[in-house]
Amino acid sequence: MSGVGDLGVERWTPRAAVFVAAALAVLGGLAFGPALFSAAITERLSALFIYVILAVMWNVLAGYGGLVSVGQQAFFGLGAYVAVRLSAAGISVYPALLLAALVVGGLALPIGEVMLRLSGGEFAIGMWVVAELAHLLVNLDPLVQGETGTSLIALDAFGAAARRADTYWAALAAMAFLLALVFLMLRGRLGTALQAIRDDDVAAASIGVRVLATKRVVFVLAAAGAALAGALWLATAITFQPHAYFSVQWTAYMIFMTLVGGLGTFEGPVLGAVLFFIVETAFGASGVWYLVGLGAAALGFALFAPRGVWGAFAARFSPRLLPLGYHVVLPAGLVPALGKKGEEQA
Amino acid sequence: MTQTGPILAATGLGKRFGALVVLEDVDFTVGIGEAVGIVGPNGAGKTTLLNVLSGRYAPEAGRITFRGADVTALDVAARCRLGIARSHQIPRPFGGMTVFENLLVAAAAGAGARGRMAEQRVLETLALCGLLGLANRRGETLGLLDRKRLELARALATEPALLLLDEIGAGLTDGEARGLVEIIGAIRERGIAIVWIEHIVHVLVQVVGRLVCMDAGRVIADGEPAAVLRNAAVIDAYLGSATHAPAHG
Ligand SMILES: Nc1ncnc2c1ncn2[C@@H]1O[C@H](COP(=O)(O)OP(=O)(O)O)[C@@H](O)[C@H]1O
Ligand SMILES: [Mg+2]
């Protein structure tokens, strides 16, 4: 097999370098948001960053881990609740948000131990049960006073403008960090294992992939990510009423964004979050018909365009905007229509 | 290290699906570097035997040792990392990954290969299996024959000591079958033991030194290929029906 010695394997392409540089530039530019944008836009963009986190994290879980959960609001709500609790215990407010995500990630370890024994529909429903239980338990906390709720009082110490800017930066930093983390994860060895599990977990196990251990990592990461989103949402809303956080609507948003953007791709959920944000901004964020419309759109995509917007685009044009895959640079004679006898020309 | 015992030894294997007994008291051994063929009518339990040997299913009875160590309790991924790789009768490509990536993940997870070294080995395996030209194609875009070749190549990329193949040659033309025999011959030369389930007996006997015939969950013949093919029980259970012998109508 001496012929393969000089074949190159590419990851970065000039186009990917340009795209990644542009994405970093956009993120860098967004850091100046509070100075450039009105208060209303700053607040809306904070919401967008949180949506991106929600979509990217649900995609890690369902798109790569094959773990379709309808109970991620459990971690969203717990993230907010733990942040309230930590803040009430005297931890300063923004570190409390981060710490809350870590605490909930720790809680997700034993929960995952139980839930990952379930498969498919059982897992999905089981997670919904976990969310209901978490909601009930949080309601028992005297600090929360049932559905009366409480608020992140410590935030009142900040002026409105400072709070808005700090929350914006916290959400932006959290989003950038999680995007970078998922990107590096997908680019590394864990990433190929995750893609293999996504495509066929029986086959993945047959080639030596530690499927359960990998799913455990994904479960905890997705939980911590959803918790961070919940804690950040608390920082934008200040009040904590359990039913608003443990609502299945959050998971419905995650599913919508991921399915529309493209399940099991890096770019898809980001695109999906932006689309969701546009729809929400255009049609107003409330009303039964709005939710029905979102549900119908998600269902439509699941049935008729399961790859989502980005997945369909990528399958057709192979844009390779990110250096996540591998590309073998083959000599011209070897790039075949049918690929028979490839080895003889090598 | 010199090892004289068989690379794989299974004794008393039993496997049931509900009330259906699919394997009954099966003994099966493979020597180091040996190539064994398995034939038998559809439903005989050949694929199930492979599933039990590879660790996909746990047997209800029996014991499996690999290189002298008991692996009965190990799952499929752990057995793969020890050196037992398998292909699937119905191909299971990673559809969203390229052919190259399909093998790269196998080399990383199954053989612990890293970096440039892993990439190089994958390219060599692709070349050996005639898939180099398809390296950048996504698994889901391949036709059935290429999917079967991908099954073989991906299993090989885990750098096994024992390769379990389930009907990778079904549906090949004579020319393609010759190519496959060449590939398997090259794999044997690397000292990899092979268990190959295949219906095309004349192709199989070009590679294997030993033939096992299964019927209704049992091994009914095991030995030198020509002798097994002359065996009355084998002719009755398998070859008779396969060749539509009039005596069998
Ligand atoms: N997962 C399963 N669940 C239930 N029955 C099965 C399963 N796998 C195989 N069988 C049954 O076991 C018998 C043997 O199947 P198999 O091992 O695939 O045979 P072969 O590969 O020799 O054609 C068949 O009757 C088949 O229907
Ligand atoms: Mg079979």
XYZ file of C-alpha atoms and ligand atoms in Angstrom, chain B residues 40-48 50 89-90 166-167 197 199, ligand 2:
17
model
C -26.425 -23.528 6.607
C -29.995 -22.853 5.520
C -31.661 -19.522 6.302
C -32.793 -19.380 9.899
C -30.180 -21.941 10.993
C -28.818 -19.502 13.569
C -25.611 -18.434 11.806
C -26.093 -14.705 12.342
C -27.204 -15.333 15.906
C -22.028 -14.297 15.255
C -25.380 -9.017 7.270
C -27.579 -5.979 6.667
C -21.719 -12.161 7.770
C -22.628 -12.603 4.085
C -20.734 -16.914 6.854
C -23.958 -18.983 0.890
Mg -27.947 -14.544 8.694
